[in-house]
XYZ file of C-alpha atoms in Angstrom:
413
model
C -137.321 -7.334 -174.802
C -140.273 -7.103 -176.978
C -139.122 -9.486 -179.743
C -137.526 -12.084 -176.955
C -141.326 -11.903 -175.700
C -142.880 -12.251 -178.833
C -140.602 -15.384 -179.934
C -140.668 -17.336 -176.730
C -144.710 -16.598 -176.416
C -145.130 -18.217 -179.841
C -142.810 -21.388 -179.391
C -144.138 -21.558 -175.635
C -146.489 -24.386 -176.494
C -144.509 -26.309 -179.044
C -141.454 -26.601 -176.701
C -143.641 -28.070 -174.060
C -145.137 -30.787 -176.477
C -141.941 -31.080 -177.980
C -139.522 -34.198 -177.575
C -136.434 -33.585 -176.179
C -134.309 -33.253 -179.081
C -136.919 -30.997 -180.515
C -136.739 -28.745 -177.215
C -133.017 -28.684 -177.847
C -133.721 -27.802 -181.680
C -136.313 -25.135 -180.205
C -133.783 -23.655 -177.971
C -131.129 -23.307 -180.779
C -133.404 -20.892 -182.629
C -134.884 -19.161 -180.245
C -130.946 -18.321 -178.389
C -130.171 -17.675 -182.430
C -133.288 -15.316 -182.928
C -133.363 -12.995 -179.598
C -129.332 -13.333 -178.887
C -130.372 -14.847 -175.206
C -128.394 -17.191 -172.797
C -129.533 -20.338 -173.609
C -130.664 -20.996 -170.034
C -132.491 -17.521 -170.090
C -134.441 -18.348 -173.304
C -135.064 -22.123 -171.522
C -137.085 -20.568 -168.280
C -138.769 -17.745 -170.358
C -139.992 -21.000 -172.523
C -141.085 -22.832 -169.197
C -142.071 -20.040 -166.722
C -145.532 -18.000 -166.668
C -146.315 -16.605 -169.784
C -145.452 -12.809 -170.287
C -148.068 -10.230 -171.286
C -147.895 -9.831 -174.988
C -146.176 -6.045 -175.674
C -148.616 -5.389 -178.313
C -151.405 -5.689 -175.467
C -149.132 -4.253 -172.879
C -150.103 -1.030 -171.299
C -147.384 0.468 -169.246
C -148.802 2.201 -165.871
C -145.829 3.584 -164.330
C -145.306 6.946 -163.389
C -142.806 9.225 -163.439
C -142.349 10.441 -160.046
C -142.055 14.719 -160.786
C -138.725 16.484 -160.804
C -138.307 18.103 -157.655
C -136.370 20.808 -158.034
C -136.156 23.524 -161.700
C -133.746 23.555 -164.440
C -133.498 27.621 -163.237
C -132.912 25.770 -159.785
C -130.138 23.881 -161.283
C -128.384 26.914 -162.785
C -128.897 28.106 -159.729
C -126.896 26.403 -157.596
C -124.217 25.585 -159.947
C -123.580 29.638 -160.467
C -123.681 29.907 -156.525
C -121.467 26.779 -156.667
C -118.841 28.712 -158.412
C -119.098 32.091 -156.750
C -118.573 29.648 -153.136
C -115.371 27.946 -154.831
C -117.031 24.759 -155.421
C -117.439 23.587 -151.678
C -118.791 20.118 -150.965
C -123.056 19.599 -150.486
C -122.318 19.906 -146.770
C -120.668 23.070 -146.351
C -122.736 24.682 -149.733
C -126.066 24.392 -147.135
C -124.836 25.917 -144.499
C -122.906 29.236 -146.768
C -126.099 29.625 -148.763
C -127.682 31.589 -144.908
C -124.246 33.606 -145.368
C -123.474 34.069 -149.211
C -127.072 34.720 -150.510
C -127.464 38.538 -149.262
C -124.176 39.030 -149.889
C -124.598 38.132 -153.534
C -127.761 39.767 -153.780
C -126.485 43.123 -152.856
C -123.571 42.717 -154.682
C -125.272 42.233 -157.947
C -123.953 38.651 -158.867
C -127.228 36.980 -158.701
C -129.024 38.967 -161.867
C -129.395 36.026 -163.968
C -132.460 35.384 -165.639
C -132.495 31.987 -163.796
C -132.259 33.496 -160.207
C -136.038 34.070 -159.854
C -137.910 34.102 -156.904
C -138.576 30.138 -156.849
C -135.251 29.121 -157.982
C -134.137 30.894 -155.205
C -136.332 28.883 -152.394
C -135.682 25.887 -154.370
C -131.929 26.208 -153.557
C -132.249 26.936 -150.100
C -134.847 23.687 -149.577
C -132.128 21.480 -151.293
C -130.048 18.928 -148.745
C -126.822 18.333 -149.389
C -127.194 14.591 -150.771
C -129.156 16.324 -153.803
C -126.694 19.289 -154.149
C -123.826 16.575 -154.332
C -126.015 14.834 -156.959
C -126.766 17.962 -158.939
C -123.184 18.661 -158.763
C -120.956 15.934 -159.911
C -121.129 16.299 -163.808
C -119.231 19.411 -162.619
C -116.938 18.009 -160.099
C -116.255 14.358 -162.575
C -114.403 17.180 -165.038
C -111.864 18.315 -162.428
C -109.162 15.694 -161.297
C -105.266 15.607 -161.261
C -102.411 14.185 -158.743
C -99.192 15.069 -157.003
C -95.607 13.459 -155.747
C -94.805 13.890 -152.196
C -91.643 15.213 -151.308
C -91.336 14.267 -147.552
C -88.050 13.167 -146.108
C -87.028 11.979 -143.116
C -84.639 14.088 -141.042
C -82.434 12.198 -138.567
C -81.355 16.240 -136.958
C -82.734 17.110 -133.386
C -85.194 14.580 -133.686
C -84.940 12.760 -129.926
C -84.975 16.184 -128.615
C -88.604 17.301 -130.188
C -91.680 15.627 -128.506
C -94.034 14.140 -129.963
C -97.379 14.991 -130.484
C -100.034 11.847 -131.536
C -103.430 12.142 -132.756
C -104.359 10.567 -129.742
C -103.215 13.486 -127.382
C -105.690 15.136 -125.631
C -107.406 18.078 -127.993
C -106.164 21.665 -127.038
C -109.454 23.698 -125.989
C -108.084 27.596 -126.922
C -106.464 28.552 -130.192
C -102.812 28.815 -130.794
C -101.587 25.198 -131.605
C -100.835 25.548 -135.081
C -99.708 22.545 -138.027
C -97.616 23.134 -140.295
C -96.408 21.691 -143.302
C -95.318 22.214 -147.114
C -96.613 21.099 -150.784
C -94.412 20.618 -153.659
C -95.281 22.558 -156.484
C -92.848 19.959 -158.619
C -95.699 18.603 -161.539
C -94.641 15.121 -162.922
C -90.587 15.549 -161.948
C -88.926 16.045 -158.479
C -85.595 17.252 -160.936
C -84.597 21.043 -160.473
C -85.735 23.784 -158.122
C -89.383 24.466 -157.886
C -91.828 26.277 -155.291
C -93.195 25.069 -152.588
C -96.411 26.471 -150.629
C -96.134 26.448 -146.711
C -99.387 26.132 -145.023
C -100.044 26.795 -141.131
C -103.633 25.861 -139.932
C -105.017 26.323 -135.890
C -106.077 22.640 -134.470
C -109.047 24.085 -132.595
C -110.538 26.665 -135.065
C -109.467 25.836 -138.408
C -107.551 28.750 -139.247
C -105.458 28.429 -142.064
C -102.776 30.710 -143.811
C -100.357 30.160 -146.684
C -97.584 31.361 -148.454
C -95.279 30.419 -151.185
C -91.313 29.917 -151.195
C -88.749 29.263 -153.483
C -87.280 26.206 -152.470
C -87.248 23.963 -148.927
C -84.471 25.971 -147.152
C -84.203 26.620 -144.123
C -84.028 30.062 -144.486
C -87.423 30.159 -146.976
C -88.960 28.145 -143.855
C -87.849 30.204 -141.569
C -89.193 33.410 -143.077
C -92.508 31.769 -144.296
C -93.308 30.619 -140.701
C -92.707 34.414 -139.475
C -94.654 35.773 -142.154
C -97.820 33.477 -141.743
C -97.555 34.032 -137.870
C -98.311 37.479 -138.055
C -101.465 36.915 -140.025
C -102.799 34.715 -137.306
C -105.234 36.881 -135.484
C -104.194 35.235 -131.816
C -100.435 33.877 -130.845
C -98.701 30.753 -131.446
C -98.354 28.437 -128.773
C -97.258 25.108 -130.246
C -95.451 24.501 -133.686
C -96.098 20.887 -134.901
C -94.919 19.739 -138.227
C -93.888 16.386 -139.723
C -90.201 14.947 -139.153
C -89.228 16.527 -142.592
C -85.779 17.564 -143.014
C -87.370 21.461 -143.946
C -88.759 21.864 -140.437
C -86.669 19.467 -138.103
C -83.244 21.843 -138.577
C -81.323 24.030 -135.707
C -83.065 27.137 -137.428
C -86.102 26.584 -137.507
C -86.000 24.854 -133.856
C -83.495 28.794 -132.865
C -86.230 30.968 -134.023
C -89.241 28.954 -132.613
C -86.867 29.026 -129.112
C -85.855 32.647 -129.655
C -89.756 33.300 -129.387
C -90.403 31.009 -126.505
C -92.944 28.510 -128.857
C -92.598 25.029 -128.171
C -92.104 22.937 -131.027
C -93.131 19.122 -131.476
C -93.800 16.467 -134.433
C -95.910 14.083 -135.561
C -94.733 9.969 -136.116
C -93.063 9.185 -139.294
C -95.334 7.349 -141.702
C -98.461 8.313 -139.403
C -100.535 11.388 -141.140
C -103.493 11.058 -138.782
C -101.199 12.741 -136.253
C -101.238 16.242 -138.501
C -104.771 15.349 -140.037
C -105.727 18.907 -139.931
C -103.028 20.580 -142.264
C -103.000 16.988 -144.556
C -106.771 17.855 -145.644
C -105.838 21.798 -145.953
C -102.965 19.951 -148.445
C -105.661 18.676 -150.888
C -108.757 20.943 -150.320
C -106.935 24.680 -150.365
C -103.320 24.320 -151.533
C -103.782 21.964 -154.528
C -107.957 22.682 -155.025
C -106.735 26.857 -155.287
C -103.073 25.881 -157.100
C -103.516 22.486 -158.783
C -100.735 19.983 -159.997
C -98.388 22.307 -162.427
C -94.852 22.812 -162.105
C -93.989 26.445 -160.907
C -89.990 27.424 -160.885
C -90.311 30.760 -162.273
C -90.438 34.214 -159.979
C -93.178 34.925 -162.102
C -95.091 31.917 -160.717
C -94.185 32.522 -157.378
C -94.821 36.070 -157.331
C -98.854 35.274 -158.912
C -99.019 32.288 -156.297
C -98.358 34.539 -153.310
C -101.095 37.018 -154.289
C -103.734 34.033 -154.456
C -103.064 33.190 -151.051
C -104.041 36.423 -149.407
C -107.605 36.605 -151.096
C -107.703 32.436 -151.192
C -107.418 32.957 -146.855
C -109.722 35.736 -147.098
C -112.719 33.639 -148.238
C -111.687 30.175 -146.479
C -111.478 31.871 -142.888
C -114.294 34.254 -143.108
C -116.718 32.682 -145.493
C -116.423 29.320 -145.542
C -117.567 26.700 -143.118
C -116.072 23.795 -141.680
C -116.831 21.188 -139.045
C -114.819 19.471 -135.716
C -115.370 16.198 -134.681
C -116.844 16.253 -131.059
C -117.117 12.648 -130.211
C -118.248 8.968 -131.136
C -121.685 7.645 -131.295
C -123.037 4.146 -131.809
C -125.122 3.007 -135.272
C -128.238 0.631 -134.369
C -125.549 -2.361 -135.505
C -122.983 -0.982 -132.728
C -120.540 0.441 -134.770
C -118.607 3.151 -133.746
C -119.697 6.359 -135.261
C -118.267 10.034 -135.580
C -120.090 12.621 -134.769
C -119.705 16.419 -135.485
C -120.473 19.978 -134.468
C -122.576 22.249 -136.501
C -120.521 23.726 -139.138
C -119.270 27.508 -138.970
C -116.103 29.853 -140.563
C -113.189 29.706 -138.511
C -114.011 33.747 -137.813
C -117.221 32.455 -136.268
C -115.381 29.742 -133.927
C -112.486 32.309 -133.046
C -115.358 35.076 -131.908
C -116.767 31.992 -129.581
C -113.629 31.250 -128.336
C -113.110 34.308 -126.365
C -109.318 34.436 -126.717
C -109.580 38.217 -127.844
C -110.986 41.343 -126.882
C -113.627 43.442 -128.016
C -110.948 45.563 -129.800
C -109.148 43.068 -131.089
C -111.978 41.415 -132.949
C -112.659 44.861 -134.434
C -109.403 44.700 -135.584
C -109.862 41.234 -137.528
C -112.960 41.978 -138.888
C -111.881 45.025 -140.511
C -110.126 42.944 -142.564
C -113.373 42.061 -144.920
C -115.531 45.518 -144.463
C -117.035 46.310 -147.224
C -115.740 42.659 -148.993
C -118.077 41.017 -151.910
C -116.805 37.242 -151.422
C -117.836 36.749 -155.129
C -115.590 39.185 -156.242
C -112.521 37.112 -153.981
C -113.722 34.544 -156.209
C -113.092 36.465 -159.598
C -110.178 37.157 -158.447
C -108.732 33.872 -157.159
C -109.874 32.631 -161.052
C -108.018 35.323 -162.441
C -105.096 34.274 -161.128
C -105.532 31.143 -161.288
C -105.850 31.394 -165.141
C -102.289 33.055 -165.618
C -101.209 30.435 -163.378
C -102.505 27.895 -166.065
C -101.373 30.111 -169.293
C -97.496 29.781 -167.560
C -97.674 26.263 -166.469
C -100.150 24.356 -168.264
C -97.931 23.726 -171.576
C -94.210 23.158 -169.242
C -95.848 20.714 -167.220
C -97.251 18.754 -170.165
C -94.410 18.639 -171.806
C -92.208 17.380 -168.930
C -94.888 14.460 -168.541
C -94.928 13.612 -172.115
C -90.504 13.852 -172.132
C -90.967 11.454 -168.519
C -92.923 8.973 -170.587
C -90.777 9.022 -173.430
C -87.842 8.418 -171.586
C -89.417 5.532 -169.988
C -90.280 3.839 -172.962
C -87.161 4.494 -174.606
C -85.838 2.226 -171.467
C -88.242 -0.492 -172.013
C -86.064 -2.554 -173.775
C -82.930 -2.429 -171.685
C -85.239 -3.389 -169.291
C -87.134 -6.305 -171.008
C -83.588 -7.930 -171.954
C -82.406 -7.353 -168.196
C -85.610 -9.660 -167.012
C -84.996 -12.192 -169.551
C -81.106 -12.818 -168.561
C -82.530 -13.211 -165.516
């Protein structure tokens, strides 16, 4: 910008003396010299001249950082420890996670001074997010659904919409399953089953070998004895796995009623469709697992993953609709707490049988269920990584090998 200045404050006068083929000569050089448009160098020629750069003195200011690099470290070493919520949630677990981490140790850093530490709690969530996504832009993969349609039983299970009226106590629980399948639906390959409460958030998982009915079967008895309160309502999707006679026996056998969501409509089961994305594939990721080694290692994440998700980690619930100032229709949302917090409010158990639940984390570190859940998430990786790769690179291989058959096919066409 200094050089365009310094050429079109020079030639200023002589273009506007100039004839008009001159101008046009003028204009040639000067879009020749500085690189510019030539109707950008015309209008820097004709408009106000610009100070000279030489004589330029630059009074901005730098507005100061507000928060520390120690600040920074800070939160992305917290970050971590939290398993890497979203700016949201992190504000609300730093009241919860700080003593916890301070007693436990995990927060003698050299960085996690006194300052750092009320510069993290003063920072909103917009400026965590900010902080944050160098971090987050290094992590991203995708997955295949595996979702079909059963025609069994399904005119004699009712229906359950997103636009139902919300149950108020615990006990209607969502279900569904994720394919653990990488970039090939070919072979056998695990599948994790997760069951989450509509009105608290409670979530539970476990991993199977395969869709059948019997896996199902003894998944959904397995995860319904974790669930501190009883099961009123099963809802899944109109997949072939859950719409079967035994699934539909035991769920009768145990007087729960069962119902489904709309095919093609995922808003109906919106609660376990985000537990999908942000537990099952954010604590598992996108490999291929078909060994009982892999199953066996994903099955003791899920324990310690529900451990910190239902105890230490907040969520929200949509409690209405607002208006903006330009009358659009606006959600609006409770404050955030763990699903052990809503489930105490609820008042569906007794003083005993809270003791009982919260027995569960005496004496817990949730830092150290993070270790752990990395730990095993890092054999997971050393036994998957390199398959799952592999099978990519042999699907694209295959697919260009086809290329031509298929290029020759659209030109006889």
């Amino acid at each position: 910008m200094a050089a365009r200045r310094q050429v079109t404050n020079k030639l200023r006068g002589q273009y506007r003396k100039a004839s008009k083929a001159d101008k046009s000569k003028i204009l040639d050089r000067v879009v020749a010299t500085t690189g510019m448009g030539r109707s950008s160098a015309r209008r820097m020629l004709t408009g106000p001249k610009l100070p000279d750069p030489a004589e330029q003195v630059d009074r901005r200011r730098l507005r100061p950082r507000g928060f520390s690099d120690d600040a920074r470290a800070l939160l992305e070493h917290v970050w971590a420890l939290m398993g890497m919520p979203c700016g949201k949630y992190l504000v609300i677990m730093v009241e919860l996670w700080l003593p916890l981490l301070a007693s436990a140790g995990d927060l003698d850093k050299p960085f996690a001074t006194e300052a750092a530490l009320a510069e993290l709690a003063a920072m909103s969530a917009a400026t965590v997010d900010r902080y944050l996504k160098p971090a987050r832009d290094r992590m991203r993969i995708k997955g295949i659904s595996t979702t079909k349609p059963s025609p069994l039983l399904r005119n004699s299970i009712s229906i359950r919409t997103c636009a139902d009226e919300a149950p108020k106590a615990p006990g209607v629980i969502e279900a569904d399953t994720v394919a653990h399948c990488g970039p090939t639906l070919i072979g056998e390959f695990a599948r994790t089953l997760t069951m989450t409460d509509v009105v608290i958030g409670w979530t539970e998982n476990t991993s199977i070998r395969n869709n059948a009915a019997t896996g199902i079967v003894a998944g959904v008895e397995e995860l319904r004895e974790r669930f501190p309160f009883a099961m009123v309502v099963f809802d899944s999707d109109c997949g072939s796995e859950f719409i079967n006679h035994e699934v539909a026996a035991w769920l009768q056998d145990r007087d729960i009623e069962q119902t489904r969501s709309r095919p093609y409509q995922k808003n109906d089961q919106a609660h376990v469709e985000s537990k999908n994305n942000h537990v099952v594939r954010k604590h598992a990721f996108y490999w291929r697992y078909d060994t009982p080694e892999e199953l066996e290692l994903l099955n003791r994440l899920w324990p310690l993953v529900s451990l910190r998700l239902n105890f230490f980690t907040p969520t929200k619930k949509p409690i209405g609709y607002t208006s903006t100032t330009d009358g659009r229709k606006k959600r609006i949302y409770d404050k955030p707490a763990t699903p052990w917090q809503r489930l105490q409010a609820s008042g569906v158990l007794d003083t005993q049988q809270l003791s009982v639940v919260a027995a569960r984390i005496d004496g817990i570190n949730p830092a150290d269920l993070t270790r752990q859940i990395n730990a095993i998430q890092m054999q997971l990786l050393d036994l998957a990584k390199a398959k799952t790769e592999a099978l990519d690179a042999a699907r694209h291989v295959d697919l260009q090998a086809l290329q031509p058959s298929i290029n020759r096919l659209a030109k006889a066409k």
